[in-house]
mmCIF file of C-alpha atoms in Angstrom:
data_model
loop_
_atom_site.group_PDB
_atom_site.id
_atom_site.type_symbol
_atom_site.label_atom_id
_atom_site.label_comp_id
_atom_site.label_asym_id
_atom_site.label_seq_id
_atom_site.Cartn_x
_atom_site.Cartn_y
_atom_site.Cartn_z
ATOM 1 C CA UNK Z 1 0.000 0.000 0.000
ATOM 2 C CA UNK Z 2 3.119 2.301 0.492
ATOM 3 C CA UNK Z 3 3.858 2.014 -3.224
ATOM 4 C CA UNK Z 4 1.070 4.782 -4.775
ATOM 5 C CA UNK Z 5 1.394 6.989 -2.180
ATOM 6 C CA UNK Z 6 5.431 6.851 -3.218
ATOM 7 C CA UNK Z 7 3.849 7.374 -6.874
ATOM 8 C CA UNK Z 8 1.698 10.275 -6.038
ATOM 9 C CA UNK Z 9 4.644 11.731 -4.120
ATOM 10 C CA UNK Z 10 6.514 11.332 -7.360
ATOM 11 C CA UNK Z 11 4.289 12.930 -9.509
ATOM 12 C CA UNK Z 12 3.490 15.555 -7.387
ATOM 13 C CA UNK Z 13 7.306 16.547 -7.011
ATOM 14 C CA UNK Z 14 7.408 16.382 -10.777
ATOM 15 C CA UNK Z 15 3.994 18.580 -11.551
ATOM 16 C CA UNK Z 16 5.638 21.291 -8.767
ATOM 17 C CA UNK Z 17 7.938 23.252 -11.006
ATOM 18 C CA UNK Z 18 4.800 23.505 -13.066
ATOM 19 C CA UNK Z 19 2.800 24.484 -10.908
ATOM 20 C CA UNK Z 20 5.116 26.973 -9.607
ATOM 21 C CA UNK Z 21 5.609 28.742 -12.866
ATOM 22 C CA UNK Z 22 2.056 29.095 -13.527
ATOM 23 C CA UNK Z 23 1.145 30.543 -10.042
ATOM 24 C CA UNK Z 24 3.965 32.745 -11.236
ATOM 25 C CA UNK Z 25 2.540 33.715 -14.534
ATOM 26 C CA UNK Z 26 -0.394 34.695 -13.251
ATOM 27 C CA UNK Z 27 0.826 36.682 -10.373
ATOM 28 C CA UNK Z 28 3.286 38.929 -12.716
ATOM 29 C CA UNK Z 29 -0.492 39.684 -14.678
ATOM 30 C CA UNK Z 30 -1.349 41.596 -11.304
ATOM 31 C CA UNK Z 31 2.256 43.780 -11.660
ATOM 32 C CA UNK Z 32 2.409 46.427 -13.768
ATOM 33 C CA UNK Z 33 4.243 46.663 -16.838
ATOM 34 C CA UNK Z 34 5.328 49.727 -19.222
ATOM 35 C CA UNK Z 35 2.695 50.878 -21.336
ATOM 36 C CA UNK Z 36 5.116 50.930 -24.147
ATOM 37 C CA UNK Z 37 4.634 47.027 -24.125
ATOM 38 C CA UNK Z 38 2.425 45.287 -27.033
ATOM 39 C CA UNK Z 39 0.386 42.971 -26.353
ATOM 40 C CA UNK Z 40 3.111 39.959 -27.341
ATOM 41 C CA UNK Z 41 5.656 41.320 -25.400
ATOM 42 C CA UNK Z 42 3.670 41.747 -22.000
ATOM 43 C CA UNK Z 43 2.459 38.051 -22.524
ATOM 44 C CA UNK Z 44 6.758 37.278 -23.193
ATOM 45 C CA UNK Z 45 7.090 39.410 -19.653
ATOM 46 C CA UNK Z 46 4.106 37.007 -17.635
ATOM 47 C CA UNK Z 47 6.018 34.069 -19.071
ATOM 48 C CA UNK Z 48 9.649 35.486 -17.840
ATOM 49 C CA UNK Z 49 10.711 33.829 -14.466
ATOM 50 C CA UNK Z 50 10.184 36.576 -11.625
ATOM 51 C CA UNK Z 51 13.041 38.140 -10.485
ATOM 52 C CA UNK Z 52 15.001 41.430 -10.638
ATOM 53 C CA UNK Z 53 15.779 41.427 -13.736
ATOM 54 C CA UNK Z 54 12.563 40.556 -15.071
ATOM 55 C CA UNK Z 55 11.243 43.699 -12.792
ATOM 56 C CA UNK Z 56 13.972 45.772 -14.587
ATOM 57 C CA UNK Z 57 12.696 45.055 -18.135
ATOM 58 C CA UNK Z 58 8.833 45.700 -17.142
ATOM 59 C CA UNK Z 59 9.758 48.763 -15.719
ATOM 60 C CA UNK Z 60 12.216 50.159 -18.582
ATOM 61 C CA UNK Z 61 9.601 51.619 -21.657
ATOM 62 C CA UNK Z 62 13.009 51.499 -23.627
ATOM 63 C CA UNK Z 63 13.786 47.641 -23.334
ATOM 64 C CA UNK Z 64 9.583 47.155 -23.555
ATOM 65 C CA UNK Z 65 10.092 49.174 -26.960
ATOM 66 C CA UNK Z 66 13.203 46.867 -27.700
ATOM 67 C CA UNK Z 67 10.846 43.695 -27.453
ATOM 68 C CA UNK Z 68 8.024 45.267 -29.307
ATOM 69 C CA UNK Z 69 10.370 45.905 -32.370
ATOM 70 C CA UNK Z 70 12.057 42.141 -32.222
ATOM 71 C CA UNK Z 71 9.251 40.717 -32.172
ATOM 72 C CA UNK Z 72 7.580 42.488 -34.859
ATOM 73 C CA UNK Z 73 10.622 40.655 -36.845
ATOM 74 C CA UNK Z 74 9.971 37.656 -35.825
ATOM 75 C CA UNK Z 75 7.399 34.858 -36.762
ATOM 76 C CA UNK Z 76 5.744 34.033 -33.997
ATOM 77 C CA UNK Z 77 6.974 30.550 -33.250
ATOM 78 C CA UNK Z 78 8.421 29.382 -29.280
ATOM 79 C CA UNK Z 79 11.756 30.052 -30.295
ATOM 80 C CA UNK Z 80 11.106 33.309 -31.352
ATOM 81 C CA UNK Z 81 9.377 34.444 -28.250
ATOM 82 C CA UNK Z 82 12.640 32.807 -26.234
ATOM 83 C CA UNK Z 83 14.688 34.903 -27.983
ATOM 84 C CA UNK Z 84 12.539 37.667 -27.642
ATOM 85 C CA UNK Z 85 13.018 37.057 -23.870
ATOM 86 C CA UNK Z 86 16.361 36.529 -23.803
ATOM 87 C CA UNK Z 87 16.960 39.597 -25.245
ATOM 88 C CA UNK Z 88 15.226 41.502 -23.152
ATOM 89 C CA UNK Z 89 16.534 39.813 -20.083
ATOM 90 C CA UNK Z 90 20.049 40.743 -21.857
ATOM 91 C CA UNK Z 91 18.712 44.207 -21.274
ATOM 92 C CA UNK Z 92 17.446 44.026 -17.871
ATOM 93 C CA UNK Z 93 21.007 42.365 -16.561
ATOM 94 C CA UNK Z 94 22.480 45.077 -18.445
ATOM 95 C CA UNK Z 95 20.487 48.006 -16.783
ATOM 96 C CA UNK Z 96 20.532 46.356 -13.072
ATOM 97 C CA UNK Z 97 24.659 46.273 -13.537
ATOM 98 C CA UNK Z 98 24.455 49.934 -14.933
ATOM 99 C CA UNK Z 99 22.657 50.586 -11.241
ATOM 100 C CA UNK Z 100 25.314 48.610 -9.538
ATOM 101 C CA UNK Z 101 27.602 51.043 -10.601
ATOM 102 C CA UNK Z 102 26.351 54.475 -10.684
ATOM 103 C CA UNK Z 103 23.732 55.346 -8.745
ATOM 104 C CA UNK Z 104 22.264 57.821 -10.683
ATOM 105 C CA UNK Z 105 21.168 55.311 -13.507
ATOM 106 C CA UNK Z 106 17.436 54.726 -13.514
ATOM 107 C CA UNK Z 107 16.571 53.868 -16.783
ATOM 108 C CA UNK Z 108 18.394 52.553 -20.171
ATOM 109 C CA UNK Z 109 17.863 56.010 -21.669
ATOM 110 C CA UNK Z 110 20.013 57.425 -18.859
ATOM 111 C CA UNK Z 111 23.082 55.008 -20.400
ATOM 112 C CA UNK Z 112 22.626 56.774 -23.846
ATOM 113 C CA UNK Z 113 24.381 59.859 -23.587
ATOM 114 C CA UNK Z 114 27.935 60.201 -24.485
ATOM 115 C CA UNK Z 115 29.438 60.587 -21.202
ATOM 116 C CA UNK Z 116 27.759 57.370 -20.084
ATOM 117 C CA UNK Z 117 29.645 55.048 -22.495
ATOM 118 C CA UNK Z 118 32.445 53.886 -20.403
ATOM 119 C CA UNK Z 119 29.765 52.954 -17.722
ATOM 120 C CA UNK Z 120 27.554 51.751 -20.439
ATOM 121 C CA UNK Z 121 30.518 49.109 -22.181
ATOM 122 C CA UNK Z 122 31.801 48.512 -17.843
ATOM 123 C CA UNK Z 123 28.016 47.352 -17.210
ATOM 124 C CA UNK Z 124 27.873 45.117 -20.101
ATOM 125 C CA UNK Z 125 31.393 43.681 -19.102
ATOM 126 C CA UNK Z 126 29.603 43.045 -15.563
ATOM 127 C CA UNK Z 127 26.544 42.281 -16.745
ATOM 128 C CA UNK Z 128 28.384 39.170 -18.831
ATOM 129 C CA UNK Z 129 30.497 38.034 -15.757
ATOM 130 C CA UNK Z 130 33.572 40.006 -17.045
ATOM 131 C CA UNK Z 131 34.213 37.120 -19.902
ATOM 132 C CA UNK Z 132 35.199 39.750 -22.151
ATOM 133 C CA UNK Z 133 38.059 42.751 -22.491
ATOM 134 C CA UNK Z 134 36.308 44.456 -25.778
ATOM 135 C CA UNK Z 135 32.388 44.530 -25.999
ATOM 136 C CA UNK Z 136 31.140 41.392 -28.164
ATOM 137 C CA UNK Z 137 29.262 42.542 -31.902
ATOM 138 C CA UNK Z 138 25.704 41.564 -30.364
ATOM 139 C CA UNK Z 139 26.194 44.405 -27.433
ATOM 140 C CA UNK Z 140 27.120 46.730 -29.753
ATOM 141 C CA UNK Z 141 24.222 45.985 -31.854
ATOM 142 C CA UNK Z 142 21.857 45.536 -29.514
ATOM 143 C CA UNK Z 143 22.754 49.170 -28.236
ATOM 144 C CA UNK Z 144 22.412 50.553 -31.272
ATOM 145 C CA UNK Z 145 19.212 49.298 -32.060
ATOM 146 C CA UNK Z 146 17.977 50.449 -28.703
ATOM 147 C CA UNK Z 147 19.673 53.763 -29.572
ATOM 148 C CA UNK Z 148 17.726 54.031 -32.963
ATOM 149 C CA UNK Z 149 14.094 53.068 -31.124
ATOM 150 C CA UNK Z 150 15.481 56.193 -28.246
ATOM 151 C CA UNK Z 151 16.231 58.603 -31.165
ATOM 152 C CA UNK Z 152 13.071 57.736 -32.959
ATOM 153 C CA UNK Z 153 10.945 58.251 -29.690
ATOM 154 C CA UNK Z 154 12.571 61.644 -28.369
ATOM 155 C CA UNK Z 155 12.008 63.091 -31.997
ATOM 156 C CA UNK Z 156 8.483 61.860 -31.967
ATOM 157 C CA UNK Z 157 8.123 63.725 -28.723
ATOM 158 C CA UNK Z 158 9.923 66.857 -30.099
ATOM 159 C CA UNK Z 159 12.698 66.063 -27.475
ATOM 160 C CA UNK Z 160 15.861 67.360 -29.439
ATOM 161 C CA UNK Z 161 18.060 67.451 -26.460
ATOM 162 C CA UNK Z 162 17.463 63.737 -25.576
ATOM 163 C CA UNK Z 163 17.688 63.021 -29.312
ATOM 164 C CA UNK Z 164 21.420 64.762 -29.792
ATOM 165 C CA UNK Z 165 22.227 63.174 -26.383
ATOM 166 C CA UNK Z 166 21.252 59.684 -27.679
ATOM 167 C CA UNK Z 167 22.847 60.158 -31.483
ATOM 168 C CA UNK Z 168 26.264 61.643 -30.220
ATOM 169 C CA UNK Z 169 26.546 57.795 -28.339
ATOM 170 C CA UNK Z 170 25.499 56.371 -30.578
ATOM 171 C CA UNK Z 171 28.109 57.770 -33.434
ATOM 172 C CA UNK Z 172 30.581 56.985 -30.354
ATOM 173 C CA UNK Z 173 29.902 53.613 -29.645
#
């Protein structure tokens, strides 16, 4: 008689990182999120284990405007979205190790001005474990993309400043 009760031990051992991640899921739904997510990106956020990082991309419109644009190139399959989240996480480890090191950091956009690129290219060097001495291509790239969506935004907003700011680290980087 001992042997289902191992059984349903077993399988409920088994079903608990399931569980777990779907009491998760649905608790990040009651968080909030940047409005500048779509609709695919919030549901990549819910998936997203919950943790700092996770927090950091939610909160961040920039890395939320990141997603939305990756995904738009994508196709829509699972291993898009994981990349999509991936990414963004990229971001969010990127950002929290930006805060690590200078307090006044509070959002990605505050990395884009010129004087911020040697904490900008030191986070990403923490932010990777230090595995590197000169920033890898997808870094670069991914900063520049996120500089193009900042650019974009701050002219939409008539935000010149921001948008010089964001262009002059961008030519830099």
């Amino acid at each position: 008689t001992s042997e289902p009760s191992v059984n349903q031990n077993q399988n409920s051992a088994q079903n608990l990182p399931k569980r777990r991640t779907r009491v998760q899921a649905a608790a990040s739904r009651l968080l909030p999120i940047s409005s500048s997510a779509s609709e695919g990106v919030s549901e990549i956020l819910h998936r997203m284990n919950q943790d700092n990082v996770s927090y950091e991309v939610k909160s961040d419109w920039l890395i939320c405007k990141y997603g939305n644009k990756l995904l738009e190139n994508q196709d829509g399959n699972q291993r898009s979205y994981e990349y999509v989240s991936q990414k963004l996480r990229e971001l969010g480890r990127l950002l929290l190790a930006a805060k690590s090191l200078d307090s006044e950091v509070q959002t990605l956009q505050d990395l884009l001005a010129p004087g911020q690129l040697s904490l900008a290219l030191s986070a990403a060097r923490k932010a990777a474990g230090y595995r590197w001495t000169r920033p890898p291509l997808s870094v670069r790239t991914t900063l520049k993309t996120v500089c193009d969506i900042a650019i974009g935004e701050s002219l939409l907003d008539g935000d010149w400043e921001a948008a010089a700011r964001t262009t002059d680290f961008y030519h830099l980087l």
